[in-house]
Amino acid sequence: MAAHQEKKPSGERSRKSAQNGSRTSQVQWGRAWEVDWFSLASIIFLLMFAPLIVYYFIMSCDQYQCSLVDPLVDLLTGNKHLSDIWNKTPALTYRAAGIYTLWVAFQVVLYVFIPDFCHKFLPGYVGGVQEGAVTPAGVVNKYEINGLQAWIITHVLWFANAYYFHFFSPTIIFDNWIPLLWCANILGYTVSTFAMIKGYFFPTNATDCKFTGNFFYDYMMGIEFNPRIGKWFDFKLFFNGRPGIVAWTLINLSYAAKQQELYGQVTNSMILVNVLQGIYVLDFFWNEAWYLKTIDICHDHFGWYLGWGDCVWLPYLYTLQGLYLVYHPVQLGTANAVGILMLGLIGYYIFRVTNHQKDLFRRTNGNCKIWGKKPEYIECSYMSVDGTKHYSKLMTSGFWGWARHFNYTGDLMGSLAYCLACGFDHILPYFYIVYMTILLTHRCIRDEHRCFSKYGKDWKRYTAAVPYRLLPGIF
Ligand code: NDP
């Protein structure tokens, strides 16, 4: 699609970049140039501590009513030993292993065996077989886009069970939350390790592999760009978009059901969190084809960062607000509830419109209207590893003229709204906004580094035209 449109006919391609610096620099725009000491230190830190951070948050809720400080105080004052906390932690159970295996197997079946039918009757929805962006090796992968369908089928079955069949309690996720954490970790580590071995011994596309020579970096950031099994099972699309994100809304529903069970009512803050995060998740699936052009899919390689992150980090830490509200049911005053809803909706609007503007612009190769006018843009070029020269455009109007990543700004506003719904008694629910701010600021810098390597002086012209990253006039 867009990737093809960016390419000029073969006659116009040149084997050497005349405009944009040397070929050597041009083909470096995929992941990882070299591993500097800071990246290595960050990676080793994350490999060691990210699983502990997840455990600490979930344990704090289970044993300390979501206080992040009390466990530390207990440990530092000798009131408790690590072994006391560990011994109180629920172990892996056969029940949790069964639930998790069924869950992942069900999502695999929905992903691999049920071609999309939603695009046949939902106007405006893009599903079915779609193409991804051109990879550094010049490959354009095809994907079966059927995430919305998987989400709908899963949720219809969830509600059918909750209101009609009663095979299991809707609190099942909350009730098995820590045993399920062990299952998610097992899958996360297994898939990351498998991806590393596969990258060495039987890669799907050897030209798109990157070996830095540093074991930790390669394990964390991945070797293969688009590992696949068979023609259609794409690791990145499946793990990024299925077991974790489909579960996100179910996890929140399970928390709401637990509130109902414990207190006889669901608070307005829980409804707000369910609704705002539900919109975000549905948006993801409605726009899954667009997602093929985002950094996760078209720039990141598949390693522990995506494999373990999608299995563990996302479902456990992105849902902390709902978990917190089970332990601390917050009933917001009407003005606060409306204010938070507005913040969440405005954030979502900015996030969606900004992403849509870029998608429309790239899909139509600039032949569209942005805010009623023809978009303004900077022409740019880059080289793929086979020496082919490609052409692209960077938009400088619409929200993309306000800041270079205004989509992140909208995302951050929405994230803040989820946290505010939990009130101010504890810091735990605010982890999300702190994390998202670090993630998106780092991502913005990482992306700009990559774009500079890719587009060279054309990127400099773009940053001169749009000088701010996230907040016009400030940053
Ligand atoms: P973007 O969708 O902003 O994509 C960045 C890419 O877009 C660049 O690498 C470049 O790619 C292209 N681009 C940059 N500037 C322009 C321009 N002016 N005109 C046209 N194309 C341009 O980034 P992400 O993929 O990181 O994010 C997508 C969305 O996902 C965001 O809204 C973000 O908030 C959200 N997100 C959410 C996360 C979460 O955990 N909740 C995590 C990460 C992202 P090219 O090489 O094609 O030129």
mmCIF file of C-alpha atoms and ligand atoms in Angstrom, residues 6 29 248 280 290-291 293-296 298-299 314 318 351 355 358 361-362 392-396 400 404-405 407-408 411 432 435-436 439-440 443 447 450-451 454-455 459 462, ligand 1:
data_model
loop_
_atom_site.group_PDB
_atom_site.id
_atom_site.type_symbol
_atom_site.label_atom_id
_atom_site.label_comp_id
_atom_site.label_asym_id
_atom_site.label_seq_id
_atom_site.Cartn_x
_atom_site.Cartn_y
_atom_site.Cartn_z
ATOM 1 C CA GLU A 6 6.228 5.769 -1.939
ATOM 2 C CA TRP A 29 17.845 3.382 9.453
ATOM 3 C CA TRP A 248 -7.144 -5.562 28.542
ATOM 4 C CA TYR A 280 -8.609 3.112 23.423
ATOM 5 C CA TRP A 290 -3.009 1.526 10.388
ATOM 6 C CA TYR A 291 -1.117 -0.076 13.232
ATOM 7 C CA LYS A 293 2.608 1.429 9.911
ATOM 8 C CA THR A 294 3.467 2.287 13.510
ATOM 9 C CA ILE A 295 6.902 1.938 15.097
ATOM 10 C CA ASP A 296 6.111 -1.341 16.903
ATOM 11 C CA CYS A 298 7.484 -1.355 11.087
ATOM 12 C CA HIS A 299 10.645 -0.516 13.016
ATOM 13 C CA LEU A 314 1.007 -4.614 29.206
ATOM 14 C CA TYR A 318 -1.779 -1.007 31.954
ATOM 15 C CA PHE A 351 -4.621 11.045 19.559
ATOM 16 C CA ASN A 355 -2.869 9.489 13.789
ATOM 17 C CA LYS A 358 -0.807 10.952 9.017
ATOM 18 C CA PHE A 361 -1.741 11.662 4.141
ATOM 19 C CA ARG A 362 0.501 8.637 3.616
ATOM 20 C CA SER A 392 8.405 9.758 0.910
ATOM 21 C CA LYS A 393 6.780 12.863 2.358
ATOM 22 C CA LEU A 394 6.690 14.438 5.817
ATOM 23 C CA MET A 395 3.541 16.429 6.511
ATOM 24 C CA THR A 396 3.922 19.881 8.058
ATOM 25 C CA TRP A 400 1.649 17.507 12.434
ATOM 26 C CA ARG A 404 6.244 16.403 15.597
ATOM 27 C CA HIS A 405 4.432 13.929 17.856
ATOM 28 C CA ASN A 407 -0.381 12.009 18.778
ATOM 29 C CA TYR A 408 1.741 11.214 21.849
ATOM 30 C CA ASP A 411 -2.217 9.734 24.349
ATOM 31 C CA TYR A 432 0.746 4.673 34.222
ATOM 32 C CA TYR A 435 5.534 5.330 32.631
ATOM 33 C CA MET A 436 3.777 6.625 29.494
ATOM 34 C CA LEU A 439 7.966 5.712 27.219
ATOM 35 C CA LEU A 440 6.641 8.251 24.747
ATOM 36 C CA ARG A 443 10.153 6.802 21.881
ATOM 37 C CA ASP A 447 12.105 7.707 16.467
ATOM 38 C CA ARG A 450 15.958 6.802 13.323
ATOM 39 C CA CYS A 451 14.229 9.309 11.036
ATOM 40 C CA LYS A 454 16.789 7.502 7.341
ATOM 41 C CA TYR A 455 16.110 10.896 5.779
ATOM 42 C CA TRP A 459 14.710 15.383 8.294
ATOM 43 C CA TYR A 462 11.381 19.008 8.617
HETATM 44 P P1 NDP B 1 3.910 7.524 14.896
HETATM 45 O O1 NDP B 1 2.605 6.993 14.459
HETATM 46 O O2 NDP B 1 3.986 8.966 15.225
HETATM 47 O O3 NDP B 1 4.926 7.156 13.736
HETATM 48 C C1 NDP B 1 6.195 7.733 13.634
HETATM 49 C C2 NDP B 1 6.612 7.557 12.186
HETATM 50 O O4 NDP B 1 5.756 8.333 11.350
HETATM 51 C C3 NDP B 1 8.004 8.036 11.919
HETATM 52 O O5 NDP B 1 8.959 7.045 12.203
HETATM 53 C C4 NDP B 1 7.922 8.314 10.437
HETATM 54 O O6 NDP B 1 7.958 7.043 9.768
HETATM 55 C C5 NDP B 1 6.513 8.854 10.258
HETATM 56 N N1 NDP B 1 6.406 10.282 10.380
HETATM 57 C C6 NDP B 1 6.978 11.095 11.305
HETATM 58 N N2 NDP B 1 6.620 12.358 11.102
HETATM 59 C C7 NDP B 1 5.811 12.371 10.030
HETATM 60 C C8 NDP B 1 5.144 13.390 9.316
HETATM 61 N N3 NDP B 1 5.238 14.675 9.673
HETATM 62 N N4 NDP B 1 4.394 13.058 8.240
HETATM 63 C C9 NDP B 1 4.279 11.772 7.862
HETATM 64 N N5 NDP B 1 4.906 10.752 8.486
HETATM 65 C C10 NDP B 1 5.663 11.058 9.558
HETATM 66 O O7 NDP B 1 4.546 6.792 16.126
HETATM 67 P P2 NDP B 1 4.224 5.447 16.901
HETATM 68 O O8 NDP B 1 4.191 4.320 15.989
HETATM 69 O O9 NDP B 1 5.202 5.420 18.023
HETATM 70 O O10 NDP B 1 2.813 5.692 17.584
HETATM 71 C C11 NDP B 1 1.549 5.425 17.039
HETATM 72 C C12 NDP B 1 0.506 5.690 18.103
HETATM 73 O O11 NDP B 1 0.558 4.642 19.073
HETATM 74 C C13 NDP B 1 0.728 6.993 18.842
HETATM 75 O O12 NDP B 1 -0.477 7.697 18.909
HETATM 76 C C14 NDP B 1 1.187 6.582 20.215
HETATM 77 O O13 NDP B 1 0.686 7.488 21.176
HETATM 78 C C15 NDP B 1 0.585 5.190 20.362
HETATM 79 N N6 NDP B 1 1.421 4.337 21.211
HETATM 80 C C16 NDP B 1 0.881 3.818 22.351
HETATM 81 C C17 NDP B 1 1.632 3.023 23.179
HETATM 82 C C18 NDP B 1 1.056 2.446 24.409
HETATM 83 O O14 NDP B 1 1.751 1.664 25.049
HETATM 84 N N7 NDP B 1 -0.162 2.779 24.802
HETATM 85 C C19 NDP B 1 3.023 2.675 22.855
HETATM 86 C C20 NDP B 1 3.468 3.274 21.648
HETATM 87 C C21 NDP B 1 2.698 4.059 20.853
HETATM 88 P P3 NDP B 1 8.480 6.848 8.265
HETATM 89 O O15 NDP B 1 9.740 6.082 8.417
HETATM 90 O O16 NDP B 1 7.387 6.045 7.610
HETATM 91 O O17 NDP B 1 8.664 8.202 7.651
#
